[in-house]
PDB file of C-alpha atoms and ligand atoms in Angstrom:
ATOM      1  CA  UNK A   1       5.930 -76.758 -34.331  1.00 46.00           C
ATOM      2  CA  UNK A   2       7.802 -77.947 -31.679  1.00 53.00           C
ATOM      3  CA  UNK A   3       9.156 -75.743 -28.813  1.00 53.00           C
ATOM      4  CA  UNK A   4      12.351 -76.007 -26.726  1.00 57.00           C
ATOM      5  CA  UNK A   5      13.086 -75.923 -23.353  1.00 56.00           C
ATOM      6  CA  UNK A   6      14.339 -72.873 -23.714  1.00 56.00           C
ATOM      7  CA  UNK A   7      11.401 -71.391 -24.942  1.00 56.00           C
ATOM      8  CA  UNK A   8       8.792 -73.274 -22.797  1.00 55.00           C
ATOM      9  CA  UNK A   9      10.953 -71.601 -19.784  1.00 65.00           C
ATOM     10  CA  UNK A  10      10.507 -67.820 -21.339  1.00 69.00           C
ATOM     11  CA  UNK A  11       6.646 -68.271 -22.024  1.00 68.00           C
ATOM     12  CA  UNK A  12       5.790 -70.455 -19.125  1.00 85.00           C
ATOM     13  CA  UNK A  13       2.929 -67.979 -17.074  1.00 91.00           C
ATOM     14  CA  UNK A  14       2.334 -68.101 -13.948  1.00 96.00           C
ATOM     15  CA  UNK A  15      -1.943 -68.576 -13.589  1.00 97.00           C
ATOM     16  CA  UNK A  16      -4.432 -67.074 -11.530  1.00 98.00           C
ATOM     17  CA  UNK A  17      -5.090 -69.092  -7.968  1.00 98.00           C
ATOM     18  CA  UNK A  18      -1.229 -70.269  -8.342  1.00 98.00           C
ATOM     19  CA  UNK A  19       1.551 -69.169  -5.784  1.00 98.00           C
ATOM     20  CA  UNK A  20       3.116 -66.265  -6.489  1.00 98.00           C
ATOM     21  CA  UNK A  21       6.539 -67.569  -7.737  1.00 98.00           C
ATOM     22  CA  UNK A  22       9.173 -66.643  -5.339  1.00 98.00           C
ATOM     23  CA  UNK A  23      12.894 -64.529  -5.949  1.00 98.00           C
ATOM     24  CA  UNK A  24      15.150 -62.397  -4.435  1.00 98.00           C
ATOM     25  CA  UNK A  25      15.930 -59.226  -6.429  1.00 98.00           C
ATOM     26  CA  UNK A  26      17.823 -56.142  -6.159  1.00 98.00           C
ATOM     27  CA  UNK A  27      15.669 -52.540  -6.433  1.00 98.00           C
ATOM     28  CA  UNK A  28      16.074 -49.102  -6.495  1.00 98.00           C
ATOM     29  CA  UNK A  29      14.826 -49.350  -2.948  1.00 98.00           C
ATOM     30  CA  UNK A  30      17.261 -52.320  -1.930  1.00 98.00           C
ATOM     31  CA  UNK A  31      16.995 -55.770  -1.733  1.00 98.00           C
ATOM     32  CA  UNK A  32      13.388 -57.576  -1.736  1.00 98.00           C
ATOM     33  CA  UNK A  33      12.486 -60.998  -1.057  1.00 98.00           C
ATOM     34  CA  UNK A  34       9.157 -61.730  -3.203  1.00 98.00           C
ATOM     35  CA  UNK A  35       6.016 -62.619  -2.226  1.00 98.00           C
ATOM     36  CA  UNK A  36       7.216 -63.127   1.751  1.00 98.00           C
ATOM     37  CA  UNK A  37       8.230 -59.385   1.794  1.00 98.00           C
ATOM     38  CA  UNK A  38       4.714 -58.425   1.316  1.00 98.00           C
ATOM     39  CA  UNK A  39       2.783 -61.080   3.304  1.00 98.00           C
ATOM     40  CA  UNK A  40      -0.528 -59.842   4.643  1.00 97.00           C
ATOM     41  CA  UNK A  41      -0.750 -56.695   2.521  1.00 98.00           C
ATOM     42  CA  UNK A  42      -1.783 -56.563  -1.475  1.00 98.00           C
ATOM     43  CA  UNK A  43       1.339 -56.333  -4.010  1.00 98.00           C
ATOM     44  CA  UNK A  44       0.598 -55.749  -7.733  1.00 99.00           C
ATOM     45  CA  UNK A  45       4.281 -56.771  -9.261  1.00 98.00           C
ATOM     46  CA  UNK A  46       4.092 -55.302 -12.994  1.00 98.00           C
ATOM     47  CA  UNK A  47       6.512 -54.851 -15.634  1.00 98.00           C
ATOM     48  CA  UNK A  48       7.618 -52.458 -18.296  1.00 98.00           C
ATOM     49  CA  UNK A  49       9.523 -52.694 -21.740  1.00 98.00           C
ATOM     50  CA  UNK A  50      12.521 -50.177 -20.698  1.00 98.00           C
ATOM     51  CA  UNK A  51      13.843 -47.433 -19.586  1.00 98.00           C
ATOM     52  CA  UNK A  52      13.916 -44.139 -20.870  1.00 98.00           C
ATOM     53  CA  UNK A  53      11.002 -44.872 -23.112  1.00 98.00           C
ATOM     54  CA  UNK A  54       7.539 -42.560 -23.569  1.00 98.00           C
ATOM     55  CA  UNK A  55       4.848 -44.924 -22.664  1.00 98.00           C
ATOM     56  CA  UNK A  56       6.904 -46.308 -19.715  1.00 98.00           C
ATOM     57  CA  UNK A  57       7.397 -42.794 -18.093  1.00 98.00           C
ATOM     58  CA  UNK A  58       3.387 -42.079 -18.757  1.00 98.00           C
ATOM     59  CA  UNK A  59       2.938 -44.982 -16.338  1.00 98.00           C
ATOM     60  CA  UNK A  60       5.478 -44.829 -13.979  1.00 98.00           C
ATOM     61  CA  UNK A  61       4.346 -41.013 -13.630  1.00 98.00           C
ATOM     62  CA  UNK A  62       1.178 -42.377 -13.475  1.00 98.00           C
ATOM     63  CA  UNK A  63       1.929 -44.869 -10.871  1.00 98.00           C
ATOM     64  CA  UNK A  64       3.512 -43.141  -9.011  1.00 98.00           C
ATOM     65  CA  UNK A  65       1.192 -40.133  -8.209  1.00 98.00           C
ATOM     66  CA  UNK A  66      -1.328 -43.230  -7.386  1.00 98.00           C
ATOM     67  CA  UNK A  67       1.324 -44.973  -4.694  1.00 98.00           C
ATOM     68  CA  UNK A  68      -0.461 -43.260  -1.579  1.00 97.00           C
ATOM     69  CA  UNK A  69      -3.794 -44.756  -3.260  1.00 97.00           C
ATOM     70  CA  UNK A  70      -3.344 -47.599  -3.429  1.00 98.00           C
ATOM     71  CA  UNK A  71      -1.341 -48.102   0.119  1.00 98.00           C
ATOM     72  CA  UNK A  72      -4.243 -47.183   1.360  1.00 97.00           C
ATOM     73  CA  UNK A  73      -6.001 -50.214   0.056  1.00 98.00           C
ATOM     74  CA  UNK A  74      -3.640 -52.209   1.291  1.00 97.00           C
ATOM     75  CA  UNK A  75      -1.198 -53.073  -1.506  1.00 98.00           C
ATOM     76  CA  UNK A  76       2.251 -52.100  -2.684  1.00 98.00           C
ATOM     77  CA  UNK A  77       3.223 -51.435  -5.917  1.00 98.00           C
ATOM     78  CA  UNK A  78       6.665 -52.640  -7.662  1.00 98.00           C
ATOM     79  CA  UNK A  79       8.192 -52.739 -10.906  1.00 98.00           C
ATOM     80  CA  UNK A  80      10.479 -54.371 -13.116  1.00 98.00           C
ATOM     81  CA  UNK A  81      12.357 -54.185 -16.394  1.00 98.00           C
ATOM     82  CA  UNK A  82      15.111 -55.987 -17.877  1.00 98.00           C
ATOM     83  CA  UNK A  83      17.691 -53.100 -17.530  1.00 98.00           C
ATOM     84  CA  UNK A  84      20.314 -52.582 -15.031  1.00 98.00           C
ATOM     85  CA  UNK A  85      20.085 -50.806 -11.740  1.00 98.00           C
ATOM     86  CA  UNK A  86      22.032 -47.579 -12.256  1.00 98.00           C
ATOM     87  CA  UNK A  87      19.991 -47.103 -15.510  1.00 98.00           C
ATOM     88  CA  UNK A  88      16.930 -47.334 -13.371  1.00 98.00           C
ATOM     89  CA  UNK A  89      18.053 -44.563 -11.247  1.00 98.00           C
ATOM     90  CA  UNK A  90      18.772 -42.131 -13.525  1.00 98.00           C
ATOM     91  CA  UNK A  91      15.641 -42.741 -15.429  1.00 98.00           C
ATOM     92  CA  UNK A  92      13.663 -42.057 -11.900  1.00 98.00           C
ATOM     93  CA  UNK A  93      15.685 -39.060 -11.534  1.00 98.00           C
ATOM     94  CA  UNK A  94      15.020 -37.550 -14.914  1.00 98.00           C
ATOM     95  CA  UNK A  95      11.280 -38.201 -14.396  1.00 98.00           C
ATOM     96  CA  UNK A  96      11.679 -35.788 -11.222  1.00 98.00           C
ATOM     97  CA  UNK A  97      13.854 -33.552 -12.660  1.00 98.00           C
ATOM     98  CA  UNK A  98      12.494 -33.081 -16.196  1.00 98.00           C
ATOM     99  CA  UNK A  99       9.213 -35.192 -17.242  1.00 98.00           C
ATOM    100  CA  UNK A 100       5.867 -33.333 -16.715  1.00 98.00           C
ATOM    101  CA  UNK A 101       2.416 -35.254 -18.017  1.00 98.00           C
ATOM    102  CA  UNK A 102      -0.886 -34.288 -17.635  1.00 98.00           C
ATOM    103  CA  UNK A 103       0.067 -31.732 -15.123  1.00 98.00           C
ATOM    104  CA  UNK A 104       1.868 -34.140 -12.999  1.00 98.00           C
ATOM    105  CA  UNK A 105       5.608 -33.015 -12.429  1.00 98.00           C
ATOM    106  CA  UNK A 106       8.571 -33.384  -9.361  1.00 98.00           C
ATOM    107  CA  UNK A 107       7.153 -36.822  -9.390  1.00 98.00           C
ATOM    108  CA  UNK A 108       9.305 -39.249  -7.207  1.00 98.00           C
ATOM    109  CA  UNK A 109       8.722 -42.865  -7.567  1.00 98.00           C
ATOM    110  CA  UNK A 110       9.391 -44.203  -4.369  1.00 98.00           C
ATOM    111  CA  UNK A 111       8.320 -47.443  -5.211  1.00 98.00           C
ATOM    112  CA  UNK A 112      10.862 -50.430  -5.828  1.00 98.00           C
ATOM    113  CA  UNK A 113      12.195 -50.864  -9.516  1.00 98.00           C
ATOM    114  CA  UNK A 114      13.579 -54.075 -10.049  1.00 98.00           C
ATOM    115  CA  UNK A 115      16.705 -54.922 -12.029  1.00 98.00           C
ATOM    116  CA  UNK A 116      16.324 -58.078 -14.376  1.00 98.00           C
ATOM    117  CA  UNK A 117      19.136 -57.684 -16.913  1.00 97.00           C
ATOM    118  CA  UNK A 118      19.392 -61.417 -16.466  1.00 97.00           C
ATOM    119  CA  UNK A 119      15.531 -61.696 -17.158  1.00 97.00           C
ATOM    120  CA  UNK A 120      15.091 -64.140 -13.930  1.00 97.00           C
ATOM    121  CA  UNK A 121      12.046 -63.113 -12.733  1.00 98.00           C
ATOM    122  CA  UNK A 122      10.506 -61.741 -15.975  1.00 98.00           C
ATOM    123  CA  UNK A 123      11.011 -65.765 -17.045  1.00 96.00           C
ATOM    124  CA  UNK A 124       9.082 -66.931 -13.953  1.00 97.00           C
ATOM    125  CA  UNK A 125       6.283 -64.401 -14.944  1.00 98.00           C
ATOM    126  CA  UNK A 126       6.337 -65.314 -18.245  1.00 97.00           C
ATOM    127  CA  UNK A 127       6.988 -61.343 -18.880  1.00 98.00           C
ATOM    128  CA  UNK A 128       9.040 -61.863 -22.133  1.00 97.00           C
ATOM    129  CA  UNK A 129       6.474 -62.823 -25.030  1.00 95.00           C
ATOM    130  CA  UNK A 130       8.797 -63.485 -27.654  1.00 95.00           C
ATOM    131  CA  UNK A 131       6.136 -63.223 -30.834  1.00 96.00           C
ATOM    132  CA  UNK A 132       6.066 -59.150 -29.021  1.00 97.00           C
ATOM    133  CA  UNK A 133       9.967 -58.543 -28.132  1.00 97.00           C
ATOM    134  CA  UNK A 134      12.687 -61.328 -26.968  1.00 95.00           C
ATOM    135  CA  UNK A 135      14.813 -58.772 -25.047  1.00 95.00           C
ATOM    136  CA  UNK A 136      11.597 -56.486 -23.240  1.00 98.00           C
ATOM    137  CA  UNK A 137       8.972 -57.576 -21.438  1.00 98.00           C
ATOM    138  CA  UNK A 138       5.818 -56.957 -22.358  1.00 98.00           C
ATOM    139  CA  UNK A 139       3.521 -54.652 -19.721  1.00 98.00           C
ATOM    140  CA  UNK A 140       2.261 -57.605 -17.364  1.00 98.00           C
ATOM    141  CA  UNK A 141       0.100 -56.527 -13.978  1.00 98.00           C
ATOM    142  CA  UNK A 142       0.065 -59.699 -11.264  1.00 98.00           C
ATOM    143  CA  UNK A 143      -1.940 -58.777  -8.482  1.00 99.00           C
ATOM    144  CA  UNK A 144      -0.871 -61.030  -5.127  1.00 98.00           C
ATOM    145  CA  UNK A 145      -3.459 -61.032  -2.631  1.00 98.00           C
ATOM    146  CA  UNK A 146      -1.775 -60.804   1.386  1.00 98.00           C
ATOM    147  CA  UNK A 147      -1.303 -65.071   1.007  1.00 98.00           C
ATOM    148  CA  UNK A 148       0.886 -64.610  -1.592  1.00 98.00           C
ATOM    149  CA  UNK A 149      -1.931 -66.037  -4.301  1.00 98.00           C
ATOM    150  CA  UNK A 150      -1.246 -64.731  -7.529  1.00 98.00           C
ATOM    151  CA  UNK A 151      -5.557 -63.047  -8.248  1.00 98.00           C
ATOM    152  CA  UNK A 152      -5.559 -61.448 -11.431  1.00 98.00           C
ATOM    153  CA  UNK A 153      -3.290 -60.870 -14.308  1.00 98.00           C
ATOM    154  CA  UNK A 154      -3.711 -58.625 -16.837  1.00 98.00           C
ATOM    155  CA  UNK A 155      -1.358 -58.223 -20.101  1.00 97.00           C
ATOM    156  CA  UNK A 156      -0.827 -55.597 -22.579  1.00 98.00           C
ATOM    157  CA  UNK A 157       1.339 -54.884 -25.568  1.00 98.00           C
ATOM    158  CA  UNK A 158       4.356 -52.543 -25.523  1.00 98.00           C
ATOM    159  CA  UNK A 159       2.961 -50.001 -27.567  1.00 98.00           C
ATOM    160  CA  UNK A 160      -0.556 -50.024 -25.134  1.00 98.00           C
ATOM    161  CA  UNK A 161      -0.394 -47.658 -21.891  1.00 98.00           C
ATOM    162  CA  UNK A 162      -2.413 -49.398 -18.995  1.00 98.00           C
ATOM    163  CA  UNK A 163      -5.714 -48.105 -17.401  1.00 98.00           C
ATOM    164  CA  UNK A 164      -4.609 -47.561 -13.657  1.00 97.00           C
ATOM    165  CA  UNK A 165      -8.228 -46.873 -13.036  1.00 97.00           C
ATOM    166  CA  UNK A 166      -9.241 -49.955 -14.003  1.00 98.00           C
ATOM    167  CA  UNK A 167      -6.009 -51.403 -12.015  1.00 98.00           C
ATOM    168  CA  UNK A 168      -7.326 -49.824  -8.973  1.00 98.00           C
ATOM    169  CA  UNK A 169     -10.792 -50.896 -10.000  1.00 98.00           C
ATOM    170  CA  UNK A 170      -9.814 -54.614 -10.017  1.00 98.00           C
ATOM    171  CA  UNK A 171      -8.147 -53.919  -6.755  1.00 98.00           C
ATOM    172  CA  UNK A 172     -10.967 -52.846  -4.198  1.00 98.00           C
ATOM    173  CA  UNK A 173     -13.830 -55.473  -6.348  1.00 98.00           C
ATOM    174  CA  UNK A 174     -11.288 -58.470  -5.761  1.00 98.00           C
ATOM    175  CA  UNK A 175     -10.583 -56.935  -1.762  1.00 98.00           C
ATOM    176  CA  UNK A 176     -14.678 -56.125  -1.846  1.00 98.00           C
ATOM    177  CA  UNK A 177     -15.338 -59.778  -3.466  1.00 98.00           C
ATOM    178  CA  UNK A 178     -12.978 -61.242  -0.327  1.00 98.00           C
ATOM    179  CA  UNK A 179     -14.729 -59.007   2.342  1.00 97.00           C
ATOM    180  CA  UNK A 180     -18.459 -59.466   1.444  1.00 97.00           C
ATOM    181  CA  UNK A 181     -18.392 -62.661  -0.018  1.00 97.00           C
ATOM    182  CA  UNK A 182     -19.515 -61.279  -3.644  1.00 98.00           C
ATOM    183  CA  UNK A 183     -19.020 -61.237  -6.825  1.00 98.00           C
ATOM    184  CA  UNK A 184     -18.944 -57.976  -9.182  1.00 98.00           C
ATOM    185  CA  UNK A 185     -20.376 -57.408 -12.450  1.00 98.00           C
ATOM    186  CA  UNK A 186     -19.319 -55.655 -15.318  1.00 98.00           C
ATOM    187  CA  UNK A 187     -18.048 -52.327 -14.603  1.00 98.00           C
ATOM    188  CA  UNK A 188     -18.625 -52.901 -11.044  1.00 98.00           C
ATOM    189  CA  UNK A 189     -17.327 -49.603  -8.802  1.00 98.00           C
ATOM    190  CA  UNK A 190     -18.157 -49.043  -5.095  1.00 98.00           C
ATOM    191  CA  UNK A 191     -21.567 -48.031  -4.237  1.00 98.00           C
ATOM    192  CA  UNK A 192     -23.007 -50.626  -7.232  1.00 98.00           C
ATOM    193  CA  UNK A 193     -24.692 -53.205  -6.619  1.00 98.00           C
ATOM    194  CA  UNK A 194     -22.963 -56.888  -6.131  1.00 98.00           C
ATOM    195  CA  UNK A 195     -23.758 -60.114  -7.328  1.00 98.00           C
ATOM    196  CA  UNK A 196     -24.383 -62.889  -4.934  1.00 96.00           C
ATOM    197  CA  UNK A 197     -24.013 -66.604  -5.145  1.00 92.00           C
ATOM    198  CA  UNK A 198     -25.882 -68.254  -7.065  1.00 88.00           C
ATOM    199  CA  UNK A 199     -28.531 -70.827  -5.858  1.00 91.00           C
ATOM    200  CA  UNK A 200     -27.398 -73.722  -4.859  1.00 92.00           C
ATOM    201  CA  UNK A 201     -30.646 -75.520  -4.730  1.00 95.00           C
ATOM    202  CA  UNK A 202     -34.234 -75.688  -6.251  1.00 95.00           C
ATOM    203  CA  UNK A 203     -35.714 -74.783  -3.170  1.00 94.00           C
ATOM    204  CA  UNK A 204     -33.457 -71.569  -3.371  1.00 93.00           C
ATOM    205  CA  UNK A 205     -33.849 -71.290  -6.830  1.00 93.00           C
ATOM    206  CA  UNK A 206     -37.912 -70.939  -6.205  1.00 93.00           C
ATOM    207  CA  UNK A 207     -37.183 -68.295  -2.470  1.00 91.00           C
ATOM    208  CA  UNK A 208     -35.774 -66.225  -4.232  1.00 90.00           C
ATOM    209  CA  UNK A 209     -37.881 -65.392  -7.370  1.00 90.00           C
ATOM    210  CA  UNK A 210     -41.096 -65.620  -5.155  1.00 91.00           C
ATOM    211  CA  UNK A 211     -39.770 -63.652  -1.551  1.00 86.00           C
ATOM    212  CA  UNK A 212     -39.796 -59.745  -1.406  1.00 78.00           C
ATOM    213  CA  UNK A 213     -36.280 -58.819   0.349  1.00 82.00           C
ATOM    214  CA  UNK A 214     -33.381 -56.628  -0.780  1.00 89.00           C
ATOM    215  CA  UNK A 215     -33.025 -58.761  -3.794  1.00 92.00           C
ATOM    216  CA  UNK A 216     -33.071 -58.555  -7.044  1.00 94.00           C
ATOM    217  CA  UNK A 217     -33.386 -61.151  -8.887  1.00 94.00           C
ATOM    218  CA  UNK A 218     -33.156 -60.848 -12.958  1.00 94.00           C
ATOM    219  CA  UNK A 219     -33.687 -64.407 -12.911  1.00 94.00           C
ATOM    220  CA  UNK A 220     -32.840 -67.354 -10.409  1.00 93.00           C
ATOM    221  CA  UNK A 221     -29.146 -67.528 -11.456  1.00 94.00           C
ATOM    222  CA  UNK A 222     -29.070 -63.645 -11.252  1.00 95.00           C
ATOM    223  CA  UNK A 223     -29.490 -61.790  -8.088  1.00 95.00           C
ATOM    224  CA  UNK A 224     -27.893 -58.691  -6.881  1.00 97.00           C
ATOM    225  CA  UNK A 225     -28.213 -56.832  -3.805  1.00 96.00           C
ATOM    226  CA  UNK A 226     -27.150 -53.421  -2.706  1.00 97.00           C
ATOM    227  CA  UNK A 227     -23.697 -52.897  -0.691  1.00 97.00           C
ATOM    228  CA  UNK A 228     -23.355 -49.222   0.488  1.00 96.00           C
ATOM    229  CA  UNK A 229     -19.973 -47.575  -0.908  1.00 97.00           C
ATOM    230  CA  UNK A 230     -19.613 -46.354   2.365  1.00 96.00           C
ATOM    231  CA  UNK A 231     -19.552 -49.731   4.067  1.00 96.00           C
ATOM    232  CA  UNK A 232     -16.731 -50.913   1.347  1.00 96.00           C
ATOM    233  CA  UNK A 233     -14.662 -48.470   2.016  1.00 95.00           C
ATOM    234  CA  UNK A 234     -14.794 -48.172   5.762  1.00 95.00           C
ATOM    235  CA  UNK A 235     -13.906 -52.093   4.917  1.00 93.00           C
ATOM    236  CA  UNK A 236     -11.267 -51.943   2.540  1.00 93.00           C
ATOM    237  CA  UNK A 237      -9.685 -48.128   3.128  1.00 94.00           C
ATOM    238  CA  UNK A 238      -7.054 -47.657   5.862  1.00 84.00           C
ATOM    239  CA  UNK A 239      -8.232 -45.110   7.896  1.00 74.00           C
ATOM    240  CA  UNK A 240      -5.183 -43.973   9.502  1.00 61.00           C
ATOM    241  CA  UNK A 241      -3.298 -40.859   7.404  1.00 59.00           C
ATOM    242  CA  UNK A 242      -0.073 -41.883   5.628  1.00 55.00           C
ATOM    243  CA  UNK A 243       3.398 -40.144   6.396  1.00 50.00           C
ATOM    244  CA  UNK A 244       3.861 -39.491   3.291  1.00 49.00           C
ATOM    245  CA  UNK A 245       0.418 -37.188   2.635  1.00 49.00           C
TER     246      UNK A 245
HETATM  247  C1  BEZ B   1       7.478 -47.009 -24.722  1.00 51.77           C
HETATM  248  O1  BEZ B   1       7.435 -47.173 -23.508  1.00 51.77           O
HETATM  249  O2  BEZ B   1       7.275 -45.918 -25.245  1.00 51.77           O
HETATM  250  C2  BEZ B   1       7.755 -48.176 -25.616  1.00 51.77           C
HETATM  251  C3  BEZ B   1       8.647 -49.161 -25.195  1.00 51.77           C
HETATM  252  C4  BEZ B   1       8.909 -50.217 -26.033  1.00 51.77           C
HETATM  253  C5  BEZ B   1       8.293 -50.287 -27.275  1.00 51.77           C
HETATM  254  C6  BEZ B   1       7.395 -49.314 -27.658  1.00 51.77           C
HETATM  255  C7  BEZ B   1       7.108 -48.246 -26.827  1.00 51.77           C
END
């Protein structure tokens, strides 16, 4: 079947190791300028079906009791969906005034919320899926490392609340991966062991089945070492107490 322009502009995605594409949006929290806003710090720009709706308040209550989290790794969270601005704040302010879940209540998200009733910048992150909903977008995570590199993108369905473990997971292995020069392996969380390179050569290939050192080596291709959780951290953790603790 043959697609438009039209629709090749709502699909197009954005991929991992591209530049972040850049806008200028209004938020709950003003006027941002995205990715050069957020230059040398983290930003994970995700996006939600609507307002007012169950699954989006689970998150953004969600989210927001993570916020001082995840500033201290470094990043920034902000949010979109394609609704206007004054609907955006009064759905923050009936999620502080009313909405309790799993025990968290009086939360304030202080984090941006962008408006997109013109669905600009949900287009340029290929948010709208049309197959899933033409008018919401679907629940996309971009995580922008502090060059403004778009690193990992996860998407999920609009009936599907996200893991915001797992986001935070993703967050420290990719800042851990950057840091040590490592890669992670399945389920990876601090204080696990990492992967590391594999070998590039025969002659490396052969040191590293045969030598005894921190190593350990499944096979040639598969070596891990140990990387204290207390060293990532004291890497990747801000150490200095935020205002808003
Ligand atoms: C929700 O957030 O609850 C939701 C939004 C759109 C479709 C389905 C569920």
């Amino acid at each position: 079947m043959e697609t438009t322009q039209a629709q090749e502009n709502i699909t197009a995605m954005p991929r991992i190791g591209d530049k972040a594409p850049a806008f200028k949006a209004i938020t709950t929290q003003g006027e941002i300028n995205f990715p050069s806003d957020y230059e040398g710090e983290w930003a994970i720009l995700f996006s939600h079906p609507a307002d007012f709706t169950p699954v989006c308040t689970s998150e953004f209550i969600t989210f927001a009791h993570l916020e001082n989290k995840f500033a201290k790794a470094n990043c920034k969270l902000i949010g979109l969906s394609i609704d206007g601005l004054y609907s955006h704040i009064a759905w923050l302010r009936t999620i502080k005034e009313k909405i309790e879940f799993k025990g968290m209540k009086d939360i304030e998200v202080k984090f941006p919320l962008i408006e997109d009733i013109t669905m600009e910048v949900a287009k340029k992150y290929g948010m709208i899926q049309p197959g899933e909903s033409k008018t919401q977008a679907v629940r996309a995570v971009f995580f922008v490392d502090p060059k403004g590199l778009i690193r990992a993108i996860i998407y999920y369905p609009l009936s599907l609340g996200r893991n915001f473990d797992e986001i935070y997971r993703a967050l420290i292995a990719m800042q851990t991966s950057d840091k040590f020069s490592v890669a992670t392996p399945a389920d990876w969380n601090p204080g696990d062991d990492v992967i590391i390179s594999p070998a590039g050569s025969c002659g490396v290939a052969e040191e590293r089945m045969t030598s005894s050192n921190e190593l350990k080596c499944e096979d040639w291709f598969f070596c891990t070492k140990p990387l204290n959780k207390e060293e990532v951290l004291d890497k990747i953790l801000k150490k200095t107490k935020l205002l808003t603790e």
